[in-house]
Amino acid sequence: MKKIIASIFVVSSILSPLVLAEQVNLYSARKEALIKPLLDKFTEETGISVNLVTGKADNLITRLAKEGKYSPADLLLTTDVGRLYRAKQQELTQAISSTDAAVSVPNNFRDTQGHWVGLSLRARPIMVSTERVDASAIKSIEDLIKPEWRGRICIRSSNNIYNQSMVASLISQLGEEQTQAWVDQFVKNFARPPQGGDRDQIKAVAAGQCDLAIANTYYLAGMLTSNDEATKAQAQKVEVVWPNQSDRGAHINISGVALAKYAPNAKAASKLVDFLLSAESQQWYAMTNHEYPILPNVTWSDVLKNFGDFKMEQVPMTQLGELNTEAVKIMDRAGWK
């Protein structure tokens, strides 16, 4: 009996540090290189380890749903508010404990019930050829349906949520009828069937396959700071145009984080959210990922500064999720494949 008790004590003493150690299980749609340095810094400062699982954004949401109450996930870090909204609608999230850091985020960039909060801003302006387009001639996204752009526009597929959210934003501001009319004409000006990602649209403009594209700025910024000289040269042939600066502003979205419904380490997860919203982390995001900080008074990277200041839309982020279904229907009716 003494031997048995002694054995139990030994096993218990070995396991107890593992049981007691704080940890966070993070499902991230961001590639490891774009998030792990921050997570390592968090662990260094707090002693809380982070178990990182990376994957495609939609696949991670599907995984959360399949795992249900047995999911080990504490946090879902993903791109586009449409996905954060979807995860909440599927009842895969819960309210993050109210913290000073989360409250400091502008209301428009966090869920009204606290299920998710933005970490960075993503702008999706117009990008044009520096050789073949007079950028000053484009004042608004509405200009892109003019006959002069027939066969000159590149953009990715309608199944891309960035484009779905852009159309949802138009619905919010212009209404369904006017948005449908715009999309109907917009697709007629495509230079080719939608294909590839945002970088591919930028490369197509540089190669002369089209004269104009719509893409997120961090893709262009990443190309401009690439170690590959050919990639950098392609990006230098493209210029950012900020549309609708005299009225509603350019389209924006967010990357953000949500607390999983069955998070086993909710308290530690809230600490990680706070850390990701610290000035230090926001600065790292801005300089490394070339995304716009979610918090004011955080310096932009030099590349973003070179793109210029701009007025952004004021559409409530939740509406981009709420109007997603109607946006997809409008794009389908217009033949945007």
mmCIF file of C-alpha atoms in Angstrom:
data_model
loop_
_atom_site.group_PDB
_atom_site.id
_atom_site.type_symbol
_atom_site.label_atom_id
_atom_site.label_comp_id
_atom_site.label_asym_id
_atom_site.label_seq_id
_atom_site.Cartn_x
_atom_site.Cartn_y
_atom_site.Cartn_z
ATOM 1 C CA MET A 1 0.000 0.000 0.000
ATOM 2 C CA LYS A 2 2.849 2.381 0.879
ATOM 3 C CA LYS A 3 4.447 1.687 -2.499
ATOM 4 C CA ILE A 4 1.158 2.437 -4.274
ATOM 5 C CA ILE A 5 0.692 5.701 -2.400
ATOM 6 C CA ALA A 6 4.291 6.660 -3.074
ATOM 7 C CA SER A 7 3.817 5.934 -6.787
ATOM 8 C CA ILE A 8 0.674 8.057 -6.918
ATOM 9 C CA PHE A 9 2.513 10.905 -5.208
ATOM 10 C CA VAL A 10 5.374 10.711 -7.731
ATOM 11 C CA VAL A 11 3.013 10.719 -10.724
ATOM 12 C CA SER A 12 0.990 13.552 -9.182
ATOM 13 C CA SER A 13 4.085 15.653 -8.580
ATOM 14 C CA ILE A 14 5.187 15.139 -12.170
ATOM 15 C CA LEU A 15 1.811 16.023 -13.681
ATOM 16 C CA SER A 16 0.841 18.918 -11.424
ATOM 17 C CA PRO A 17 3.074 21.539 -13.095
ATOM 18 C CA LEU A 18 1.495 20.608 -16.440
ATOM 19 C CA VAL A 19 -1.990 20.846 -15.021
ATOM 20 C CA LEU A 20 -1.388 24.146 -13.246
ATOM 21 C CA ALA A 21 0.577 25.893 -16.000
ATOM 22 C CA GLU A 22 -1.457 28.544 -17.816
ATOM 23 C CA GLN A 23 -1.872 28.109 -21.536
ATOM 24 C CA VAL A 24 -3.925 29.346 -24.486
ATOM 25 C CA ASN A 25 -4.976 27.289 -27.497
ATOM 26 C CA LEU A 26 -5.124 29.603 -30.505
ATOM 27 C CA TYR A 27 -6.696 28.737 -33.865
ATOM 28 C CA SER A 28 -5.180 31.237 -36.289
ATOM 29 C CA ALA A 29 -5.885 31.975 -39.937
ATOM 30 C CA ARG A 30 -2.677 33.977 -39.934
ATOM 31 C CA LYS A 31 0.431 32.200 -41.108
ATOM 32 C CA GLU A 32 2.803 31.251 -38.307
ATOM 33 C CA ALA A 33 5.485 33.738 -39.336
ATOM 34 C CA LEU A 34 2.972 36.594 -39.065
ATOM 35 C CA ILE A 35 1.848 35.840 -35.510
ATOM 36 C CA LYS A 36 4.345 33.606 -33.696
ATOM 37 C CA PRO A 37 6.873 36.330 -32.791
ATOM 38 C CA LEU A 38 4.099 38.133 -30.916
ATOM 39 C CA LEU A 39 2.999 34.942 -29.186
ATOM 40 C CA ASP A 40 6.553 34.201 -28.113
ATOM 41 C CA LYS A 41 6.802 37.691 -26.642
ATOM 42 C CA PHE A 42 3.517 37.135 -24.786
ATOM 43 C CA THR A 43 4.827 33.904 -23.290
ATOM 44 C CA GLU A 44 8.088 35.591 -22.311
ATOM 45 C CA GLU A 45 6.231 38.371 -20.497
ATOM 46 C CA THR A 46 3.455 36.347 -18.842
ATOM 47 C CA GLY A 47 4.678 32.757 -18.601
ATOM 48 C CA ILE A 48 1.499 31.661 -20.411
ATOM 49 C CA SER A 49 2.284 29.221 -23.209
ATOM 50 C CA VAL A 50 0.424 29.436 -26.508
ATOM 51 C CA ASN A 51 -0.432 26.341 -28.515
ATOM 52 C CA LEU A 52 -0.791 27.575 -32.092
ATOM 53 C CA VAL A 53 -2.888 25.845 -34.735
ATOM 54 C CA THR A 54 -2.837 27.518 -38.160
ATOM 55 C CA GLY A 55 -5.101 26.850 -41.103
ATOM 56 C CA LYS A 56 -7.352 28.385 -43.719
ATOM 57 C CA ALA A 57 -9.905 30.721 -42.182
ATOM 58 C CA ASP A 58 -13.045 28.875 -43.256
ATOM 59 C CA ASN A 59 -11.552 25.505 -42.358
ATOM 60 C CA LEU A 60 -10.862 26.651 -38.801
ATOM 61 C CA ILE A 61 -14.486 27.700 -38.340
ATOM 62 C CA THR A 62 -15.611 24.325 -39.690
ATOM 63 C CA ARG A 63 -13.216 22.608 -37.306
ATOM 64 C CA LEU A 64 -14.595 24.540 -34.337
ATOM 65 C CA ALA A 65 -18.122 23.540 -35.297
ATOM 66 C CA LYS A 66 -17.234 19.865 -35.664
ATOM 67 C CA GLU A 67 -15.346 19.748 -32.380
ATOM 68 C CA GLY A 68 -18.253 21.300 -30.505
ATOM 69 C CA LYS A 69 -17.988 21.242 -26.721
ATOM 70 C CA TYR A 70 -14.911 19.045 -26.988
ATOM 71 C CA SER A 71 -12.915 21.699 -28.817
ATOM 72 C CA PRO A 72 -9.630 22.649 -27.136
ATOM 73 C CA ALA A 73 -9.720 26.071 -28.829
ATOM 74 C CA ASP A 74 -9.694 29.179 -26.681
ATOM 75 C CA LEU A 75 -9.388 31.828 -29.373
ATOM 76 C CA LEU A 76 -10.143 32.112 -33.076
ATOM 77 C CA LEU A 77 -7.978 34.680 -34.853
ATOM 78 C CA THR A 78 -9.255 35.269 -38.359
ATOM 79 C CA THR A 79 -9.516 37.665 -41.273
ATOM 80 C CA ASP A 80 -12.590 39.659 -42.300
ATOM 81 C CA VAL A 81 -15.453 40.590 -40.039
ATOM 82 C CA GLY A 82 -17.704 38.384 -42.158
ATOM 83 C CA ARG A 83 -15.999 35.318 -40.696
ATOM 84 C CA LEU A 84 -16.160 36.614 -37.141
ATOM 85 C CA TYR A 85 -19.863 37.282 -37.637
ATOM 86 C CA ARG A 86 -20.347 33.789 -39.089
ATOM 87 C CA ALA A 87 -18.623 32.135 -36.138
ATOM 88 C CA LYS A 88 -20.858 34.027 -33.730
ATOM 89 C CA GLN A 89 -24.012 33.158 -35.696
ATOM 90 C CA GLN A 90 -23.048 29.485 -35.523
ATOM 91 C CA GLU A 91 -22.828 29.869 -31.728
ATOM 92 C CA LEU A 92 -19.134 29.047 -31.697
ATOM 93 C CA THR A 93 -18.137 32.070 -29.605
ATOM 94 C CA GLN A 94 -18.831 33.750 -26.286
ATOM 95 C CA ALA A 95 -18.272 37.178 -24.768
ATOM 96 C CA ILE A 96 -14.685 38.054 -23.953
ATOM 97 C CA SER A 97 -14.258 39.284 -20.389
ATOM 98 C CA SER A 98 -14.433 43.069 -20.487
ATOM 99 C CA THR A 99 -10.964 44.563 -20.340
ATOM 100 C CA ASP A 100 -9.548 48.057 -20.664
ATOM 101 C CA ALA A 101 -7.752 47.010 -23.855
ATOM 102 C CA ALA A 102 -10.892 45.748 -25.588
ATOM 103 C CA VAL A 103 -12.891 48.788 -24.495
ATOM 104 C CA SER A 104 -10.240 51.050 -26.025
ATOM 105 C CA VAL A 105 -11.090 49.690 -29.486
ATOM 106 C CA PRO A 106 -13.587 51.960 -31.291
ATOM 107 C CA ASN A 107 -17.151 50.645 -31.040
ATOM 108 C CA ASN A 108 -17.398 49.996 -34.767
ATOM 109 C CA PHE A 109 -14.543 47.504 -34.611
ATOM 110 C CA ARG A 110 -15.875 45.216 -31.882
ATOM 111 C CA ASP A 111 -18.956 43.104 -31.381
ATOM 112 C CA THR A 112 -21.720 44.804 -29.401
ATOM 113 C CA GLN A 113 -21.986 41.708 -27.194
ATOM 114 C CA GLY A 114 -18.225 41.332 -26.843
ATOM 115 C CA HIS A 115 -17.816 38.085 -28.800
ATOM 116 C CA TRP A 116 -15.067 39.472 -31.030
ATOM 117 C CA VAL A 117 -12.762 42.466 -31.264
ATOM 118 C CA GLY A 118 -10.724 43.848 -34.148
ATOM 119 C CA LEU A 119 -6.939 43.632 -34.097
ATOM 120 C CA SER A 120 -6.063 45.499 -37.285
ATOM 121 C CA LEU A 121 -7.681 47.468 -40.088
ATOM 122 C CA ARG A 122 -7.544 46.372 -43.711
ATOM 123 C CA ALA A 123 -8.155 48.814 -46.535
ATOM 124 C CA ARG A 124 -9.346 47.625 -49.965
ATOM 125 C CA PRO A 125 -8.826 50.508 -52.412
ATOM 126 C CA ILE A 126 -8.327 50.689 -56.163
ATOM 127 C CA MET A 127 -4.871 49.965 -57.599
ATOM 128 C CA VAL A 128 -3.908 51.243 -61.025
ATOM 129 C CA SER A 129 -1.064 51.039 -63.501
ATOM 130 C CA THR A 130 1.368 53.922 -63.101
ATOM 131 C CA GLU A 131 2.042 53.734 -66.847
ATOM 132 C CA ARG A 132 -1.433 53.517 -68.371
ATOM 133 C CA VAL A 133 -3.846 55.162 -65.952
ATOM 134 C CA ASP A 134 -4.298 58.736 -64.761
ATOM 135 C CA ALA A 135 -5.046 58.085 -61.106
ATOM 136 C CA SER A 136 -6.556 61.527 -60.621
ATOM 137 C CA ALA A 137 -9.364 60.641 -63.039
ATOM 138 C CA ILE A 138 -10.841 58.094 -60.601
ATOM 139 C CA LYS A 139 -12.887 59.710 -57.859
ATOM 140 C CA SER A 140 -15.098 56.873 -56.686
ATOM 141 C CA ILE A 141 -15.707 53.169 -56.977
ATOM 142 C CA GLU A 142 -18.832 54.112 -58.928
ATOM 143 C CA ASP A 143 -16.506 55.385 -61.688
ATOM 144 C CA LEU A 144 -15.428 51.810 -62.402
ATOM 145 C CA ILE A 145 -18.638 51.009 -64.286
ATOM 146 C CA LYS A 146 -17.942 53.645 -66.945
ATOM 147 C CA PRO A 147 -17.477 52.352 -70.524
ATOM 148 C CA GLU A 148 -13.874 53.571 -70.564
ATOM 149 C CA TRP A 149 -12.967 50.709 -68.184
ATOM 150 C CA ARG A 150 -14.400 47.982 -70.424
ATOM 151 C CA GLY A 151 -11.995 45.023 -70.436
ATOM 152 C CA ARG A 152 -9.520 46.747 -68.122
ATOM 153 C CA ILE A 153 -10.349 45.546 -64.569
ATOM 154 C CA CYS A 154 -8.922 42.578 -62.636
ATOM 155 C CA ILE A 155 -10.446 41.245 -59.433
ATOM 156 C CA ARG A 156 -10.662 37.923 -57.635
ATOM 157 C CA SER A 157 -13.662 35.605 -57.457
ATOM 158 C CA SER A 158 -17.026 36.354 -55.893
ATOM 159 C CA ASN A 159 -16.493 33.453 -53.501
ATOM 160 C CA ASN A 160 -13.801 35.536 -51.801
ATOM 161 C CA ILE A 161 -15.164 37.034 -48.605
ATOM 162 C CA TYR A 162 -13.173 40.261 -49.065
ATOM 163 C CA ASN A 163 -15.238 40.989 -52.174
ATOM 164 C CA GLN A 164 -18.436 39.813 -50.521
ATOM 165 C CA SER A 165 -17.879 42.239 -47.655
ATOM 166 C CA MET A 166 -17.096 45.040 -50.110
ATOM 167 C CA VAL A 167 -20.434 44.465 -51.852
ATOM 168 C CA ALA A 168 -22.191 44.154 -48.482
ATOM 169 C CA SER A 169 -20.756 47.543 -47.607
ATOM 170 C CA LEU A 170 -22.214 49.009 -50.779
ATOM 171 C CA ILE A 171 -25.623 47.537 -49.933
ATOM 172 C CA SER A 172 -25.436 49.162 -46.508
ATOM 173 C CA GLN A 173 -24.718 52.556 -48.007
ATOM 174 C CA LEU A 174 -26.428 52.554 -51.408
ATOM 175 C CA GLY A 175 -29.226 50.039 -50.970
ATOM 176 C CA GLU A 176 -29.819 46.732 -52.761
ATOM 177 C CA GLU A 177 -31.210 48.139 -56.011
ATOM 178 C CA GLN A 178 -28.379 50.583 -56.629
ATOM 179 C CA THR A 179 -25.752 48.032 -55.625
ATOM 180 C CA GLN A 180 -27.225 45.460 -58.012
ATOM 181 C CA ALA A 181 -27.117 48.005 -60.836
ATOM 182 C CA TRP A 182 -23.479 48.790 -60.034
ATOM 183 C CA VAL A 183 -22.377 45.148 -59.872
ATOM 184 C CA ASP A 184 -24.240 44.357 -63.125
ATOM 185 C CA GLN A 185 -22.155 46.944 -64.954
ATOM 186 C CA PHE A 186 -18.948 46.324 -63.012
ATOM 187 C CA VAL A 187 -18.627 42.701 -64.197
ATOM 188 C CA LYS A 188 -18.900 43.868 -67.812
ATOM 189 C CA ASN A 189 -15.600 45.696 -67.392
ATOM 190 C CA PHE A 190 -13.569 42.671 -66.276
ATOM 191 C CA ALA A 191 -10.435 42.056 -68.315
ATOM 192 C CA ARG A 192 -10.566 38.314 -67.600
ATOM 193 C CA PRO A 193 -12.592 35.809 -65.571
ATOM 194 C CA PRO A 194 -11.863 36.339 -61.863
ATOM 195 C CA GLN A 195 -8.963 34.176 -60.731
ATOM 196 C CA GLY A 196 -6.185 34.024 -58.149
ATOM 197 C CA GLY A 197 -5.617 36.082 -55.025
ATOM 198 C CA ASP A 198 -5.003 39.777 -54.449
ATOM 199 C CA ARG A 199 -1.305 39.524 -55.325
ATOM 200 C CA ASP A 200 -2.268 37.959 -58.641
ATOM 201 C CA GLN A 201 -4.445 40.970 -59.469
ATOM 202 C CA ILE A 202 -1.561 43.333 -58.714
ATOM 203 C CA LYS A 203 0.795 41.251 -60.847
ATOM 204 C CA ALA A 204 -1.735 41.261 -63.692
ATOM 205 C CA VAL A 205 -1.823 45.074 -63.641
ATOM 206 C CA ALA A 206 1.984 45.191 -63.684
ATOM 207 C CA ALA A 207 2.075 42.739 -66.606
ATOM 208 C CA GLY A 208 -0.435 44.729 -68.646
ATOM 209 C CA GLN A 209 -3.170 42.091 -68.500
ATOM 210 C CA CYS A 210 -5.424 44.783 -67.029
ATOM 211 C CA ASP A 211 -5.031 48.410 -66.050
ATOM 212 C CA LEU A 212 -6.807 48.429 -62.706
ATOM 213 C CA ALA A 213 -7.484 46.084 -59.798
ATOM 214 C CA ILE A 214 -9.098 46.066 -56.373
ATOM 215 C CA ALA A 215 -6.956 44.572 -53.611
ATOM 216 C CA ASN A 216 -6.042 44.944 -49.951
ATOM 217 C CA THR A 217 -3.151 47.311 -49.322
ATOM 218 C CA TYR A 218 -1.098 44.903 -47.217
ATOM 219 C CA TYR A 219 -0.606 42.674 -50.257
ATOM 220 C CA LEU A 220 0.928 45.533 -52.221
ATOM 221 C CA ALA A 221 2.966 46.572 -49.182
ATOM 222 C CA GLY A 222 4.279 43.027 -48.811
ATOM 223 C CA MET A 223 5.356 43.001 -52.445
ATOM 224 C CA LEU A 224 7.056 46.391 -52.159
ATOM 225 C CA THR A 225 9.101 45.159 -49.181
ATOM 226 C CA SER A 226 9.838 41.729 -50.667
ATOM 227 C CA ASN A 227 13.382 40.401 -50.842
ATOM 228 C CA ASP A 228 12.599 39.236 -54.358
ATOM 229 C CA GLU A 229 13.561 42.027 -56.733
ATOM 230 C CA ALA A 230 11.184 40.839 -59.477
ATOM 231 C CA THR A 231 8.230 40.983 -57.078
ATOM 232 C CA LYS A 232 9.272 44.418 -55.886
ATOM 233 C CA ALA A 233 9.571 45.641 -59.473
ATOM 234 C CA GLN A 234 6.044 44.453 -60.235
ATOM 235 C CA ALA A 235 4.641 46.287 -57.238
ATOM 236 C CA GLN A 236 6.393 49.499 -58.219
ATOM 237 C CA LYS A 237 4.303 49.589 -61.391
ATOM 238 C CA VAL A 238 1.122 49.939 -59.352
ATOM 239 C CA GLU A 239 -0.318 52.972 -57.546
ATOM 240 C CA VAL A 240 -2.986 53.153 -54.829
ATOM 241 C CA VAL A 241 -6.099 55.231 -55.494
ATOM 242 C CA TRP A 242 -8.359 56.071 -52.556
ATOM 243 C CA PRO A 243 -11.948 56.271 -53.830
ATOM 244 C CA ASN A 244 -14.918 58.217 -52.464
ATOM 245 C CA GLN A 245 -12.826 60.670 -50.492
ATOM 246 C CA SER A 246 -15.353 63.453 -51.031
ATOM 247 C CA ASP A 247 -18.241 61.407 -49.669
ATOM 248 C CA ARG A 248 -18.414 58.118 -47.731
ATOM 249 C CA GLY A 249 -14.737 57.054 -47.816
ATOM 250 C CA ALA A 250 -12.822 53.953 -48.928
ATOM 251 C CA HIS A 251 -13.872 50.431 -48.000
ATOM 252 C CA ILE A 252 -12.238 48.908 -44.921
ATOM 253 C CA ASN A 253 -12.475 45.665 -42.983
ATOM 254 C CA ILE A 254 -10.695 44.121 -40.017
ATOM 255 C CA SER A 255 -8.797 41.114 -38.823
ATOM 256 C CA GLY A 256 -9.942 40.122 -35.363
ATOM 257 C CA VAL A 257 -10.157 37.588 -32.590
ATOM 258 C CA ALA A 258 -13.094 35.790 -30.966
ATOM 259 C CA LEU A 259 -13.319 33.790 -27.749
ATOM 260 C CA ALA A 260 -14.389 30.193 -28.411
ATOM 261 C CA LYS A 261 -17.657 29.124 -26.776
ATOM 262 C CA TYR A 262 -16.124 26.249 -24.840
ATOM 263 C CA ALA A 263 -12.726 27.850 -24.204
ATOM 264 C CA PRO A 264 -11.036 25.825 -21.442
ATOM 265 C CA ASN A 265 -8.622 28.673 -20.692
ATOM 266 C CA ALA A 266 -10.851 31.732 -21.028
ATOM 267 C CA LYS A 267 -9.008 33.811 -18.424
ATOM 268 C CA ALA A 268 -5.603 33.280 -20.001
ATOM 269 C CA ALA A 269 -7.155 33.852 -23.434
ATOM 270 C CA SER A 270 -8.418 37.269 -22.323
ATOM 271 C CA LYS A 271 -4.877 38.136 -21.263
ATOM 272 C CA LEU A 272 -3.652 37.275 -24.763
ATOM 273 C CA VAL A 273 -6.357 39.490 -26.297
ATOM 274 C CA ASP A 274 -5.166 42.339 -24.074
ATOM 275 C CA PHE A 275 -1.599 41.744 -25.173
ATOM 276 C CA LEU A 276 -2.533 41.770 -28.877
ATOM 277 C CA LEU A 277 -4.221 45.122 -28.302
ATOM 278 C CA SER A 278 -1.253 46.656 -26.497
ATOM 279 C CA ALA A 279 0.584 49.542 -28.133
ATOM 280 C CA GLU A 280 3.658 47.332 -28.557
ATOM 281 C CA SER A 281 1.745 44.602 -30.386
ATOM 282 C CA GLN A 282 -0.168 47.085 -32.502
ATOM 283 C CA GLN A 283 3.109 48.672 -33.537
ATOM 284 C CA TRP A 284 4.548 45.282 -34.479
ATOM 285 C CA TYR A 285 1.467 44.508 -36.566
ATOM 286 C CA ALA A 286 1.748 47.813 -38.373
ATOM 287 C CA MET A 287 5.440 47.480 -39.142
ATOM 288 C CA THR A 288 5.606 43.763 -39.892
ATOM 289 C CA ASN A 289 2.265 42.958 -41.533
ATOM 290 C CA HIS A 290 1.688 46.442 -42.994
ATOM 291 C CA GLU A 291 -1.875 46.581 -41.724
ATOM 292 C CA TYR A 292 -3.429 49.681 -40.247
ATOM 293 C CA PRO A 293 -3.524 49.675 -36.416
ATOM 294 C CA ILE A 294 -6.958 49.287 -34.871
ATOM 295 C CA LEU A 295 -6.000 51.797 -32.186
ATOM 296 C CA PRO A 296 -5.385 55.500 -32.820
ATOM 297 C CA ASN A 297 -1.975 57.071 -32.271
ATOM 298 C CA VAL A 298 -0.026 53.988 -33.382
ATOM 299 C CA THR A 299 2.488 54.780 -36.121
ATOM 300 C CA TRP A 300 1.927 53.293 -39.586
ATOM 301 C CA SER A 301 4.728 51.584 -41.466
ATOM 302 C CA ASP A 302 6.615 53.751 -43.960
ATOM 303 C CA VAL A 303 5.044 51.858 -46.851
ATOM 304 C CA LEU A 304 1.537 52.614 -45.607
ATOM 305 C CA LYS A 305 2.507 56.242 -45.085
ATOM 306 C CA ASN A 306 3.580 56.368 -48.737
ATOM 307 C CA PHE A 307 0.106 55.209 -49.770
ATOM 308 C CA GLY A 308 -1.197 58.408 -48.193
ATOM 309 C CA ASP A 309 -3.827 59.332 -45.640
ATOM 310 C CA PHE A 310 -7.404 58.474 -46.500
ATOM 311 C CA LYS A 311 -10.971 58.802 -45.342
ATOM 312 C CA MET A 312 -12.534 55.451 -44.464
ATOM 313 C CA GLU A 313 -16.105 54.218 -44.518
ATOM 314 C CA GLN A 314 -18.126 54.342 -41.330
ATOM 315 C CA VAL A 315 -20.294 51.290 -41.989
ATOM 316 C CA PRO A 316 -20.977 49.280 -38.812
ATOM 317 C CA MET A 317 -18.772 46.206 -39.174
ATOM 318 C CA THR A 318 -21.543 43.841 -38.107
ATOM 319 C CA GLN A 319 -23.561 44.879 -41.151
ATOM 320 C CA LEU A 320 -20.922 43.377 -43.429
ATOM 321 C CA GLY A 321 -21.743 40.025 -41.890
ATOM 322 C CA GLU A 322 -25.486 40.582 -41.757
ATOM 323 C CA LEU A 323 -25.632 41.539 -45.448
ATOM 324 C CA ASN A 324 -23.285 38.809 -46.687
ATOM 325 C CA THR A 325 -26.053 36.544 -48.003
ATOM 326 C CA GLU A 326 -27.647 39.341 -50.003
ATOM 327 C CA ALA A 327 -24.228 40.404 -51.323
ATOM 328 C CA VAL A 328 -23.570 36.892 -52.645
ATOM 329 C CA LYS A 329 -27.008 36.826 -54.320
ATOM 330 C CA ILE A 330 -26.318 40.150 -56.036
ATOM 331 C CA MET A 331 -22.948 38.941 -57.299
ATOM 332 C CA ASP A 332 -24.480 35.677 -58.539
ATOM 333 C CA ARG A 333 -27.268 37.486 -60.403
ATOM 334 C CA ALA A 334 -24.663 39.697 -62.091
ATOM 335 C CA GLY A 335 -22.624 36.710 -63.238
ATOM 336 C CA TRP A 336 -19.613 37.516 -61.053
ATOM 337 C CA LYS A 337 -18.038 34.058 -60.891
#
